[in-house]
Amino acid sequence: MEKKKSNKISWSTIYSLGLVPAILVWGLAPSLKENVIVLTSIIAGIIWTIFSRLYIHFFKGCGIIGWITGWSMIFGGITKAFLLLFGYYNIPIVLFWAPCMVVILYLFEHRNIHPPFCYQCILKRGGIRERHLLGDFSRYETHYIVRLILIGSILVTMLSWILFAFGVERQSRAGNYFYFYFPLGLSIAIIIFEIIRRLLIQQLIESHEKKCKRYINDKTNNPDMDYFFTVIRIMVIGQEKIYLIENKGDEIEFNSGKGFDIPIHRYTDYCTTQEEEEQKARQIIREELQIEKPDLRHISSAIAEDSWRRVGHYVLFISDEDQNKLNRYNGRWYTLEEITRLFHSNRLYPLFKEIYARFYTIVNTARTYYSNGKRRYPIREYKPIFTLRRINLLDIEFDDPVWLYVSRHNDDRLLYRIDKWIRKILGKKCSSSNCCDA
């Protein structure tokens, strides 16, 4: 019997539900005293921040919006508490909540400042574009909802501060409406909008998956295997350059974007193990480049949560005499300086941009630190320049998650020593087997 996906969406994938504690406090605030509002804001913010931290583990959802909402409630409540100590009682708490949300949302979206569980999520599930390729479209929605809430927060901030500047009091009817009920209604409208959008996206995904069947080589004649396939992506490095072609958009993948991309990316049979996936990658190289013993390294593999799709990223180090074999592709060799310019001008294919950033981080981290986070060089803050020279001779495993962990937890971080001290108390060691779970 053919396996069908349900059109129902899970509440854990409605990210804007992270606004719920703010909605509750906004709804109760008109009937509460000032000190009760402050206390409720701080306590609810602390509880919600902790819950958002655990949310990813228990419900496999994204706690970004809840994390941002929680911290905004904490900072807003603390600021309001200080004002109460100096006798300022008639200042609505939304005057501090909304700006806090704007600042945190902006840092998340435009300055890449993410909470710890975002980093762990990337280690375990791959980057946004990797999941996008796997059909996990819903997680790509996080940034869209973040931008939507950012716009709403800016609107609430501007409106509330303008009204406060013109003397609209909190106890008045207009004050209750604009300081409390307007942001409450706007938050509810965002949640309803996201639910409707999710339903439409789910229908689009199911329609898209049916079109993917023709790309699958099913040798088992098992109807349940109709949606199973693996994508092999291989980055080719020769001397100090990387070979790229122009990808004008993948017709198989929905909304995949366009830009300069790696030359070798193929859809193939579903691989159940890492060894099988690597064998497929070597087979592809032999077929396309006629290289019998390729110097191939695995970077990462991501698997959809329903285990229907898999994508494997590899890097191929090619010798000087084999470089002309890349002439079969309509592209050319690019230097690191050229790739950097393409990267910052958003002209790289999104999925390649993501894996290149991962590769860059791994190499630079391994050259700067040991696997336990200690610096390789005594000069504080010194970091080697990223280069492709002799990179294939490095004694590191590019797919070891310890290097991504060390990139955030190392000897140059202010909290590294505190983290190390806590680990000693808990009896934990920083190794490749447990760093990504820290």
Coordinates of C-alpha atoms in Angstrom, one line a residue:
M1 CA 0.0 0.0 0.0
E2 CA 1.4 3.4 -1.0
K3 CA 2.6 5.5 1.9
K4 CA 0.9 8.9 2.0
K5 CA 1.8 11.9 4.1
S6 CA -0.9 13.5 6.2
N7 CA -1.9 17.0 5.3
K8 CA -2.1 17.9 9.0
I9 CA 0.5 20.1 10.5
S10 CA 1.9 19.7 14.0
W11 CA 1.6 22.4 16.6
S12 CA 5.3 22.1 17.3
T13 CA 6.1 23.5 13.8
I14 CA 4.1 26.7 14.4
Y15 CA 7.0 28.8 15.5
S16 CA 5.0 32.0 16.2
L17 CA 3.4 30.1 19.1
G18 CA 6.5 31.3 20.9
L19 CA 4.6 34.6 21.4
V20 CA 2.0 32.9 23.6
P21 CA 3.4 34.1 27.0
A22 CA 3.6 37.7 25.7
I23 CA 0.0 37.4 24.5
L24 CA -1.2 36.2 27.9
V25 CA 0.6 39.0 29.8
W26 CA -0.7 41.6 27.3
G27 CA -4.2 40.3 27.8
L28 CA -3.9 40.3 31.7
A29 CA -1.9 43.5 32.0
P30 CA -4.8 46.0 31.9
S31 CA -6.3 44.4 35.1
L32 CA -3.0 43.9 37.0
K33 CA -1.0 46.2 39.2
E34 CA 2.3 47.5 38.0
N35 CA 4.5 45.4 40.3
V36 CA 2.5 42.3 39.4
I37 CA 3.0 42.9 35.7
V38 CA 6.7 43.3 36.3
L39 CA 7.0 40.1 38.4
T40 CA 4.8 38.1 35.9
S41 CA 6.9 39.3 33.0
I42 CA 10.2 38.3 34.5
I43 CA 9.0 34.9 35.8
A44 CA 7.2 34.0 32.6
G45 CA 10.2 35.1 30.6
I46 CA 12.6 32.9 32.6
I47 CA 10.3 29.9 32.4
W48 CA 9.7 30.4 28.6
T49 CA 13.4 30.8 27.9
I50 CA 14.2 27.5 29.6
F51 CA 11.3 25.8 27.9
S52 CA 12.5 27.1 24.5
R53 CA 15.9 25.6 25.3
L54 CA 14.4 22.2 25.9
Y55 CA 11.8 22.4 23.2
I56 CA 14.2 21.3 20.5
H57 CA 15.0 18.1 22.4
F58 CA 11.5 17.0 23.5
F59 CA 9.4 18.2 20.5
K60 CA 12.0 18.5 17.7
G61 CA 10.7 21.9 17.0
C62 CA 12.4 25.3 16.8
G63 CA 12.5 27.4 20.0
I64 CA 13.8 30.6 18.4
I65 CA 10.7 32.8 18.7
G66 CA 10.1 31.5 22.3
W67 CA 13.7 32.2 23.2
I68 CA 13.5 35.8 21.8
T69 CA 10.2 36.4 23.5
G70 CA 11.4 35.1 26.8
W71 CA 14.5 37.3 26.9
S72 CA 12.5 40.3 25.8
M73 CA 10.1 39.7 28.7
I74 CA 13.0 39.4 31.1
F75 CA 14.8 42.5 29.9
G76 CA 11.6 44.5 29.7
G77 CA 10.5 43.4 33.2
I78 CA 13.9 44.3 34.7
T79 CA 13.9 47.7 33.0
K80 CA 10.4 48.4 34.3
A81 CA 11.4 47.3 37.8
F82 CA 14.2 49.8 37.9
L83 CA 11.8 52.6 36.9
L84 CA 9.3 51.5 39.6
L85 CA 12.1 51.9 42.2
F86 CA 12.5 55.6 41.1
G87 CA 8.7 56.2 41.2
Y88 CA 7.8 56.0 37.5
Y89 CA 4.5 54.0 37.6
N90 CA 2.6 54.9 34.5
I91 CA 5.0 53.7 31.9
P92 CA 3.6 50.8 29.9
I93 CA 5.9 47.7 29.8
V94 CA 5.4 47.3 26.1
L95 CA 7.7 50.4 25.7
F96 CA 10.5 48.1 26.7
W97 CA 9.3 44.7 25.5
A98 CA 8.9 45.7 21.8
P99 CA 12.4 47.4 21.5
C100 CA 14.0 44.4 23.1
M101 CA 12.4 42.1 20.6
V102 CA 13.5 44.4 17.8
V103 CA 17.1 44.3 18.9
I104 CA 17.3 40.5 19.5
L105 CA 15.4 39.7 16.3
Y106 CA 17.7 42.0 14.3
L107 CA 20.8 40.4 15.9
F108 CA 19.5 37.0 15.0
E109 CA 18.6 37.8 11.5
H110 CA 21.3 40.2 10.4
R111 CA 24.2 39.6 12.7
N112 CA 24.0 35.8 12.9
I113 CA 23.8 35.8 16.7
H114 CA 22.0 32.5 17.5
P115 CA 21.2 30.8 20.8
P116 CA 23.1 27.6 21.7
F117 CA 20.4 25.2 20.6
C118 CA 20.5 26.6 17.1
Y119 CA 24.1 25.6 16.9
Q120 CA 23.3 22.1 18.2
C121 CA 20.4 21.8 15.7
I122 CA 22.8 22.5 12.8
L123 CA 25.3 19.9 14.1
K124 CA 22.6 17.2 14.3
R125 CA 20.3 18.1 11.4
G126 CA 22.4 20.1 9.0
G127 CA 22.0 23.6 7.8
I128 CA 18.8 25.3 6.6
R129 CA 19.6 24.6 2.9
E130 CA 20.5 21.0 3.6
R131 CA 17.2 20.4 5.1
H132 CA 15.6 22.4 2.4
L133 CA 17.1 20.0 -0.2
L134 CA 15.8 17.1 1.8
G135 CA 12.2 18.4 1.7
D136 CA 12.1 19.7 5.2
F137 CA 10.7 23.0 3.9
S138 CA 9.0 23.9 7.2
R139 CA 12.3 24.6 9.0
Y140 CA 13.2 27.2 6.4
E141 CA 10.2 29.1 7.6
T142 CA 11.9 30.1 10.8
H143 CA 13.7 33.1 9.2
Y144 CA 10.5 34.1 7.4
I145 CA 8.6 34.2 10.6
V146 CA 11.5 36.0 12.4
R147 CA 11.4 38.8 9.8
L148 CA 7.6 39.0 10.0
I149 CA 7.7 39.4 13.8
L150 CA 10.6 41.9 13.5
I151 CA 8.4 44.1 11.3
G152 CA 5.6 43.8 13.8
S153 CA 7.8 44.6 16.7
I154 CA 9.1 47.7 14.9
L155 CA 5.5 48.8 14.2
V156 CA 4.5 48.3 17.9
T157 CA 7.7 50.1 19.1
M158 CA 7.1 53.1 16.9
L159 CA 3.4 53.4 17.7
S160 CA 3.7 52.9 21.4
W161 CA 6.5 55.4 21.8
I162 CA 4.8 58.0 19.7
L163 CA 1.6 57.7 21.7
F164 CA 3.5 57.8 24.9
A165 CA 5.3 61.0 23.7
F166 CA 2.0 62.6 23.0
G167 CA 0.8 61.8 26.6
V168 CA -1.5 58.9 26.1
E169 CA -1.8 57.3 29.5
R170 CA -1.8 53.6 30.2
Q171 CA -5.1 53.7 32.2
S172 CA -7.0 55.4 29.4
R173 CA -9.2 53.5 26.8
A174 CA -6.8 54.4 24.0
G175 CA -3.8 53.4 26.2
N176 CA -5.3 50.0 26.9
Y177 CA -6.0 49.5 23.3
F178 CA -2.7 50.5 21.8
Y179 CA -0.4 49.5 24.6
F180 CA -1.9 46.0 25.2
Y181 CA -4.7 44.9 22.9
F182 CA -3.0 46.1 19.6
P183 CA 0.2 44.0 20.1
L184 CA -1.9 41.2 21.4
G185 CA -4.1 41.2 18.3
L186 CA -1.1 41.6 16.0
S187 CA 0.5 38.5 17.6
I188 CA -2.6 36.4 17.2
A189 CA -2.9 37.5 13.6
I190 CA 0.7 36.4 13.0
I191 CA 0.0 33.0 14.4
I192 CA -3.2 32.6 12.3
F193 CA -1.2 33.8 9.2
E194 CA 1.5 31.2 9.8
I195 CA -1.0 28.4 10.3
I196 CA -2.7 29.2 7.0
R197 CA 0.7 29.5 5.3
R198 CA 1.8 26.2 6.7
L199 CA -1.2 24.5 5.3
L200 CA -0.6 25.9 1.8
I201 CA 3.1 25.0 2.0
Q202 CA 2.2 21.4 3.0
Q203 CA -0.1 21.0 0.0
L204 CA 2.7 22.4 -2.2
I205 CA 5.2 19.9 -0.7
E206 CA 3.0 16.9 -1.3
S207 CA 2.4 18.0 -4.9
H208 CA 6.1 18.5 -5.4
E209 CA 7.0 15.1 -3.9
K210 CA 4.8 13.4 -6.5
K211 CA 6.9 14.9 -9.3
C212 CA 10.1 13.6 -7.7
K213 CA 9.1 10.0 -8.4
R214 CA 10.5 10.0 -11.9
Y215 CA 14.0 10.7 -10.6
I216 CA 14.2 7.6 -8.4
N217 CA 15.6 4.3 -9.6
D218 CA 13.6 1.9 -7.7
K219 CA 14.9 -1.7 -8.1
T220 CA 12.8 -3.2 -5.3
N221 CA 9.4 -2.5 -6.8
N222 CA 8.4 -1.5 -3.3
P223 CA 5.7 1.2 -3.4
D224 CA 6.9 2.6 -0.1
M225 CA 10.3 3.4 -1.7
D226 CA 8.8 5.9 -4.2
Y227 CA 10.0 8.9 -2.3
F228 CA 13.4 7.6 -1.2
F229 CA 16.6 9.0 -2.9
T230 CA 20.0 10.3 -2.1
V231 CA 21.8 13.5 -3.4
I232 CA 25.6 13.3 -3.8
R233 CA 27.3 16.7 -4.0
I234 CA 31.1 16.9 -4.6
M235 CA 33.2 20.0 -4.3
V236 CA 36.4 19.8 -6.5
I237 CA 39.6 21.4 -5.3
G238 CA 42.8 21.7 -7.4
Q239 CA 45.8 23.5 -6.1
E240 CA 44.6 26.8 -4.8
K241 CA 41.2 26.9 -6.7
I242 CA 37.7 25.4 -6.6
Y243 CA 35.9 24.5 -9.8
L244 CA 32.4 26.1 -10.1
I245 CA 29.7 26.1 -12.7
E246 CA 26.6 28.4 -12.9
N247 CA 23.5 26.8 -11.5
K248 CA 20.4 28.5 -12.8
G249 CA 18.1 26.7 -10.4
D250 CA 17.4 23.0 -9.7
E251 CA 14.3 21.9 -11.5
I252 CA 13.9 19.0 -9.1
E253 CA 14.1 21.0 -5.9
F254 CA 11.4 23.5 -5.0
N255 CA 12.7 27.1 -4.6
S256 CA 16.3 26.0 -4.6
G257 CA 17.7 29.3 -5.7
K258 CA 20.5 29.9 -8.2
G259 CA 24.2 30.9 -8.4
F260 CA 27.7 29.5 -8.8
D261 CA 27.7 25.9 -7.7
I262 CA 29.8 22.7 -7.6
P263 CA 30.0 20.7 -10.9
I264 CA 29.1 17.3 -9.5
H265 CA 25.7 16.8 -7.9
R266 CA 23.7 13.8 -8.8
Y267 CA 20.4 12.2 -7.6
T268 CA 20.8 8.5 -7.0
D269 CA 19.3 5.5 -5.2
Y270 CA 18.7 5.9 -1.5
C271 CA 21.7 5.0 0.6
T272 CA 21.0 3.3 3.9
T273 CA 24.5 3.7 5.3
Q274 CA 27.4 6.1 5.1
E275 CA 29.6 3.4 3.5
E276 CA 27.1 2.9 0.8
E277 CA 26.8 6.6 0.2
E278 CA 30.6 7.0 -0.1
Q279 CA 30.7 4.1 -2.6
K280 CA 28.1 5.8 -4.7
A281 CA 30.2 9.0 -4.6
R282 CA 33.3 7.2 -5.8
Q283 CA 31.3 5.5 -8.5
I284 CA 30.1 8.9 -9.7
I285 CA 33.7 10.2 -9.9
R286 CA 34.8 7.1 -11.8
E287 CA 32.0 7.5 -14.3
E288 CA 32.2 11.3 -14.8
L289 CA 36.0 11.9 -14.4
Q290 CA 37.5 8.5 -15.1
I291 CA 39.6 8.7 -11.9
E292 CA 40.0 5.2 -10.4
K293 CA 41.4 6.1 -7.0
P294 CA 40.0 9.6 -6.1
D295 CA 41.2 11.5 -3.0
L296 CA 37.7 11.9 -1.7
R297 CA 36.8 13.2 1.8
H298 CA 33.4 13.2 3.4
I299 CA 32.2 16.6 4.9
S300 CA 28.7 15.9 6.1
S301 CA 25.5 14.0 5.5
A302 CA 22.0 15.0 6.5
I303 CA 19.0 12.8 6.6
A304 CA 15.4 14.0 6.7
E305 CA 13.6 13.3 10.0
D306 CA 11.2 10.9 8.1
S307 CA 14.4 9.2 6.7
W308 CA 13.1 9.5 3.1
R309 CA 15.8 11.7 1.7
R310 CA 19.6 12.0 2.2
V311 CA 22.2 14.4 1.0
G312 CA 25.9 13.8 1.2
H313 CA 28.6 16.5 0.8
Y314 CA 32.1 15.5 -0.3
V315 CA 35.3 17.2 -1.3
L316 CA 37.5 15.8 -4.1
F317 CA 41.2 16.8 -4.2
I318 CA 42.3 16.5 -7.8
S319 CA 45.9 16.3 -9.1
D320 CA 47.4 18.7 -11.6
E321 CA 47.3 16.1 -14.5
D322 CA 43.6 15.4 -13.9
Q323 CA 42.5 19.0 -13.8
N324 CA 41.7 19.1 -17.5
K325 CA 39.1 16.4 -17.0
L326 CA 36.9 19.2 -15.5
N327 CA 36.6 20.7 -19.0
R328 CA 33.6 18.6 -19.6
Y329 CA 31.6 21.0 -17.4
N330 CA 30.7 24.5 -18.4
G331 CA 32.6 26.3 -15.7
R332 CA 36.1 27.3 -14.6
W333 CA 38.4 27.4 -11.6
Y334 CA 37.9 30.1 -9.1
T335 CA 40.4 31.5 -6.6
L336 CA 39.5 32.0 -2.9
E337 CA 39.4 35.7 -3.4
E338 CA 36.9 35.3 -6.2
I339 CA 34.7 32.9 -4.1
T340 CA 34.8 35.4 -1.2
R341 CA 33.5 38.1 -3.4
L342 CA 30.8 35.8 -4.7
F343 CA 30.0 34.8 -1.2
H344 CA 29.4 38.3 0.1
S345 CA 27.5 39.4 -3.0
N346 CA 25.1 36.4 -2.6
R347 CA 26.0 35.0 -6.0
L348 CA 26.8 31.5 -4.8
Y349 CA 24.2 28.7 -5.0
P350 CA 22.6 28.6 -1.5
L351 CA 23.4 25.0 -0.7
F352 CA 27.1 25.4 -1.9
K353 CA 27.3 28.6 0.1
E354 CA 26.2 26.8 3.3
I355 CA 28.6 23.8 2.9
Y356 CA 31.5 26.1 1.9
A357 CA 31.0 28.1 5.1
R358 CA 31.0 24.8 7.0
F359 CA 34.2 23.6 5.3
Y360 CA 35.8 27.0 5.9
T361 CA 35.0 26.9 9.6
I362 CA 36.2 23.3 10.0
V363 CA 39.6 23.9 8.3
N364 CA 40.3 27.2 10.1
T365 CA 39.3 25.8 13.4
A366 CA 41.5 22.7 13.0
R367 CA 44.5 24.8 12.0
T368 CA 44.0 27.1 15.1
Y369 CA 43.0 24.8 17.9
Y370 CA 43.3 21.3 19.2
S371 CA 40.2 19.2 19.5
N372 CA 40.0 20.1 23.2
G373 CA 39.8 23.8 22.4
K374 CA 43.3 24.7 23.3
R375 CA 45.2 27.0 21.0
R376 CA 47.9 25.5 18.8
Y377 CA 49.9 28.8 18.9
P378 CA 50.8 30.8 22.0
I379 CA 49.9 34.1 20.3
R380 CA 46.5 35.2 21.6
E381 CA 43.9 35.9 18.9
Y382 CA 46.2 34.7 16.1
K383 CA 44.4 32.7 13.4
P384 CA 46.0 31.3 10.3
I385 CA 44.8 32.7 6.9
F386 CA 42.4 30.3 5.2
T387 CA 44.2 28.7 2.3
L388 CA 43.7 25.5 0.2
R389 CA 47.4 24.8 0.0
R390 CA 48.2 21.3 1.3
I391 CA 44.7 21.1 2.8
N392 CA 44.4 17.4 1.7
L393 CA 47.5 16.7 3.9
L394 CA 45.8 17.9 7.1
D395 CA 45.4 15.2 9.7
I396 CA 41.8 15.9 10.4
E397 CA 38.4 14.4 9.6
F398 CA 36.3 17.0 7.9
D399 CA 33.1 15.3 9.1
D400 CA 34.0 15.2 12.8
P401 CA 31.6 17.5 14.6
V402 CA 34.2 18.3 17.2
W403 CA 35.6 21.0 15.0
L404 CA 32.3 22.9 14.7
Y405 CA 32.0 22.6 18.5
V406 CA 35.5 24.0 19.0
S407 CA 34.8 26.9 16.7
R408 CA 32.3 28.1 19.3
H409 CA 34.0 26.7 22.5
N410 CA 37.7 27.4 22.5
D411 CA 40.5 29.1 24.4
D412 CA 39.7 32.5 22.9
R413 CA 36.1 32.5 24.2
L414 CA 35.4 34.4 27.5
L415 CA 33.2 31.6 28.8
Y416 CA 35.5 28.8 27.7
R417 CA 37.2 28.5 31.1
I418 CA 33.9 28.6 33.0
D419 CA 32.5 25.9 30.6
K420 CA 35.6 23.8 31.2
W421 CA 35.2 24.2 35.0
I422 CA 31.5 23.1 34.8
R423 CA 32.5 20.1 32.6
K424 CA 35.0 19.0 35.3
I425 CA 32.3 19.2 37.9
L426 CA 29.9 17.2 35.8
G427 CA 32.7 14.8 34.8
K428 CA 32.4 15.5 31.1
K429 CA 35.2 15.5 28.6
C430 CA 35.3 17.4 25.4
S431 CA 35.7 14.8 22.7
S432 CA 34.4 14.2 19.2
S433 CA 31.8 11.8 20.6
N434 CA 30.0 14.2 22.9
C435 CA 30.9 17.7 22.0
C436 CA 27.9 18.2 19.8
D437 CA 25.6 17.3 22.6
A438 CA 27.1 19.7 25.1

